[in-house]
Amino acid sequence: MKQIAKRLFELVLFLFLLSFISFVFMKAAPGDPVKQMLRVDDVAVTDEQIEAFKEELGLDKPVYIQYWNWFKRFFQFDLGKSYTTHEPVIDELSRKFPATLLLTGASLLVMLLIAVPVGTLSALYRDRWIDHLGRLLALVGAALPSFWLGLILIDLFSVRLNWLPSMGAGTFKHLILPSLTLGIAMSGVYVRLVRSSLIESLGQDFIRSARARGISEARIFFFHAFRHCLVPVITIFGVSLGSLLGGTVIIEVLFAYPGVGKLVVDAIVQRDYPIIQGYILFMGITVVLINLLVDLSYRYLNPEIRLKEAGRR
Amino acid sequence: MRKNVKLIFRTKTGLWFVLLFSAALFTVPFFLPFDPLRTDMANRLQPISLQHWLGTDHLGRDIFSRMIAGAKATVGTALAAILISVFIGVPVGLVSGFFGGRLDRMIMRIVDAVMAFPDYIVAIVLSGLLGPGLMNLILAVVAVKWVGYARLVRSTVFSEKQKDYIALAELTGLGSGAILKKHLLPHVLGNVSVLATLDIGKTVLMIAALSYIGLGAQPPYPEWGAMLNDGKHYFLHAPQLMVIPGLAIMFIVLLSNLYGDRLRDRFDVKHKKGVS
């Protein structure tokens, strides 16, 4: 419990820092936001208009007051409005986030459906042909550029065979190609990881003692070896869940999938800084929460960590 | 048979790696059959021929020339970014690990904070704030990669400095700078070269991916990821536009991974037993 409280405190501290950094970035970013917002139809803007608008946005006050105002609004989940759509940033982000989450989840599922069976088979038939095949796949998979794989899948399944849509979202069919692309591109690393950590845990003493106690091979495999090998897998998993959120950006752009990744890349191209800033904060919170969950989950999976902590106290 | 295949992969990859990289980087300006930027609309989307070894793209530019010039953009940028990261991360790690104390805690906090973020997101956000372009992309890559080296070097130095020979060196009156340079630096270089080699592949992927979505190299500058983006509309008529840059990226990443693994086997005792 104490651990969790400490982590939550760190989270608040971290958010404070993140809000500060993204504010500084916003201030340092090239381009004048006022002109950006007024320049809607390329109509000439007078200096009075600019001044009036600055006052309206509070941009005429000193920087530290601006930061304070911004900070107050931040805790009310008010991240300002998009320069291009003039909608609140928080609305844009929360409208697009479920789609990204769905894509992430589906890709993870695909990845697990590939990595766990292939990795397990490779470990069980170590140094046989099936192992070599698995390792070759892992090697190629790790080197495969995800966006290239996506293009090839689009060409095959939507252009040539015309089975699946190549862009957009909404139905289950729209989800298949993007999640396949991400899942396959990610699985290479995990096949290797599942294989090596399973081989390691099958060689442990507790496996031998379980065998000596007459427990069936299947039970040993699933309840002893497999559980043990989950700890490193989940650790890396947590790390790469973040990079998966990064990877979805590329895939969302490729498949014109309306998630937060596509939103931020469009915002970058259009220099829509409030959106970019909102994205930084949003992702910061998400990543920290994920790290926290991963931490807690392997505490649960590996009794060793819990016991060590109890001993230290 | 298996042994031979293994032998080729295990012993020659390093050589191939170095050869290919130097070939790509040093012969670029001299051996281009065509100007990679010259458009020729009369000869657009040509198939593979004797004149155009890999065909031409949608603007009639020679793909072979663009591939070679693109190697400089993709692989060269990756190499530059990794090199800069090493030059920042290694000294920081050495100092942090050797002197310890408050400085060390401060540096490691920064490192942890950067590491908590997915590298793609940091790179995307940074190149977004700085504006698209290869130079800014290098900055973005360095911003996420240097921490890896700092942490690796720091942990190596941390365990190494407890050993007797460092104490002996201190007793003989060798200054901190000399100990760092003569005793600790050579010690960390093995691990650093493993990480750097593996990072080249990852960075090539990252640069190509970010250029693909338009945040890296800007047209008409040839870069493999950007070339893929150019070629995607012409897949049906001219598949070489997309197949070739993709294969090239994969080949480089594969080489980097294989060579990195091999280096790790050599330097890291833990992995010598054959797991993984």
PDB file of N, CA and C in Angstrom, chain A residues 73 93 113 200 219-220 278:
ATOM      1  N   ARG A  73      -6.233  25.998 -15.461  1.00  0.00           N
ATOM      2  CA  ARG A  73      -7.146  25.415 -16.453  1.00  0.00           C
ATOM      3  C   ARG A  73      -6.841  23.944 -16.690  1.00  0.00           C
ATOM      4  N   LEU A  93      -9.200  14.961 -28.153  1.00  0.00           N
ATOM      5  CA  LEU A  93      -8.392  13.830 -27.706  1.00  0.00           C
ATOM      6  C   LEU A  93      -9.261  12.696 -27.186  1.00  0.00           C
ATOM      7  N   LEU A 113      -1.067 -13.935 -29.923  1.00  0.00           N
ATOM      8  CA  LEU A 113      -1.478 -15.132 -30.647  1.00  0.00           C
ATOM      9  C   LEU A 113      -0.354 -15.663 -31.522  1.00  0.00           C
ATOM     10  N   GLU A 200      14.799 -20.908 -19.953  1.00  0.00           N
ATOM     11  CA  GLU A 200      15.445 -20.658 -18.662  1.00  0.00           C
ATOM     12  C   GLU A 200      14.617 -21.216 -17.510  1.00  0.00           C
ATOM     13  N   ARG A 219       0.749 -29.889 -16.421  1.00  0.00           N
ATOM     14  CA  ARG A 219       0.529 -29.001 -15.284  1.00  0.00           C
ATOM     15  C   ARG A 219       1.811 -28.235 -14.951  1.00  0.00           C
ATOM     16  N   ILE A 220       2.921 -28.943 -14.986  1.00  0.00           N
ATOM     17  CA  ILE A 220       4.211 -28.291 -14.739  1.00  0.00           C
ATOM     18  C   ILE A 220       4.404 -27.160 -15.730  1.00  0.00           C
ATOM     19  N   GLY A 278      -1.591  19.036 -25.772  1.00  0.00           N
ATOM     20  CA  GLY A 278      -2.555  18.128 -25.165  1.00  0.00           C
ATOM     21  C   GLY A 278      -2.120  16.684 -25.313  1.00  0.00           C
TER      22      GLY A 278
END
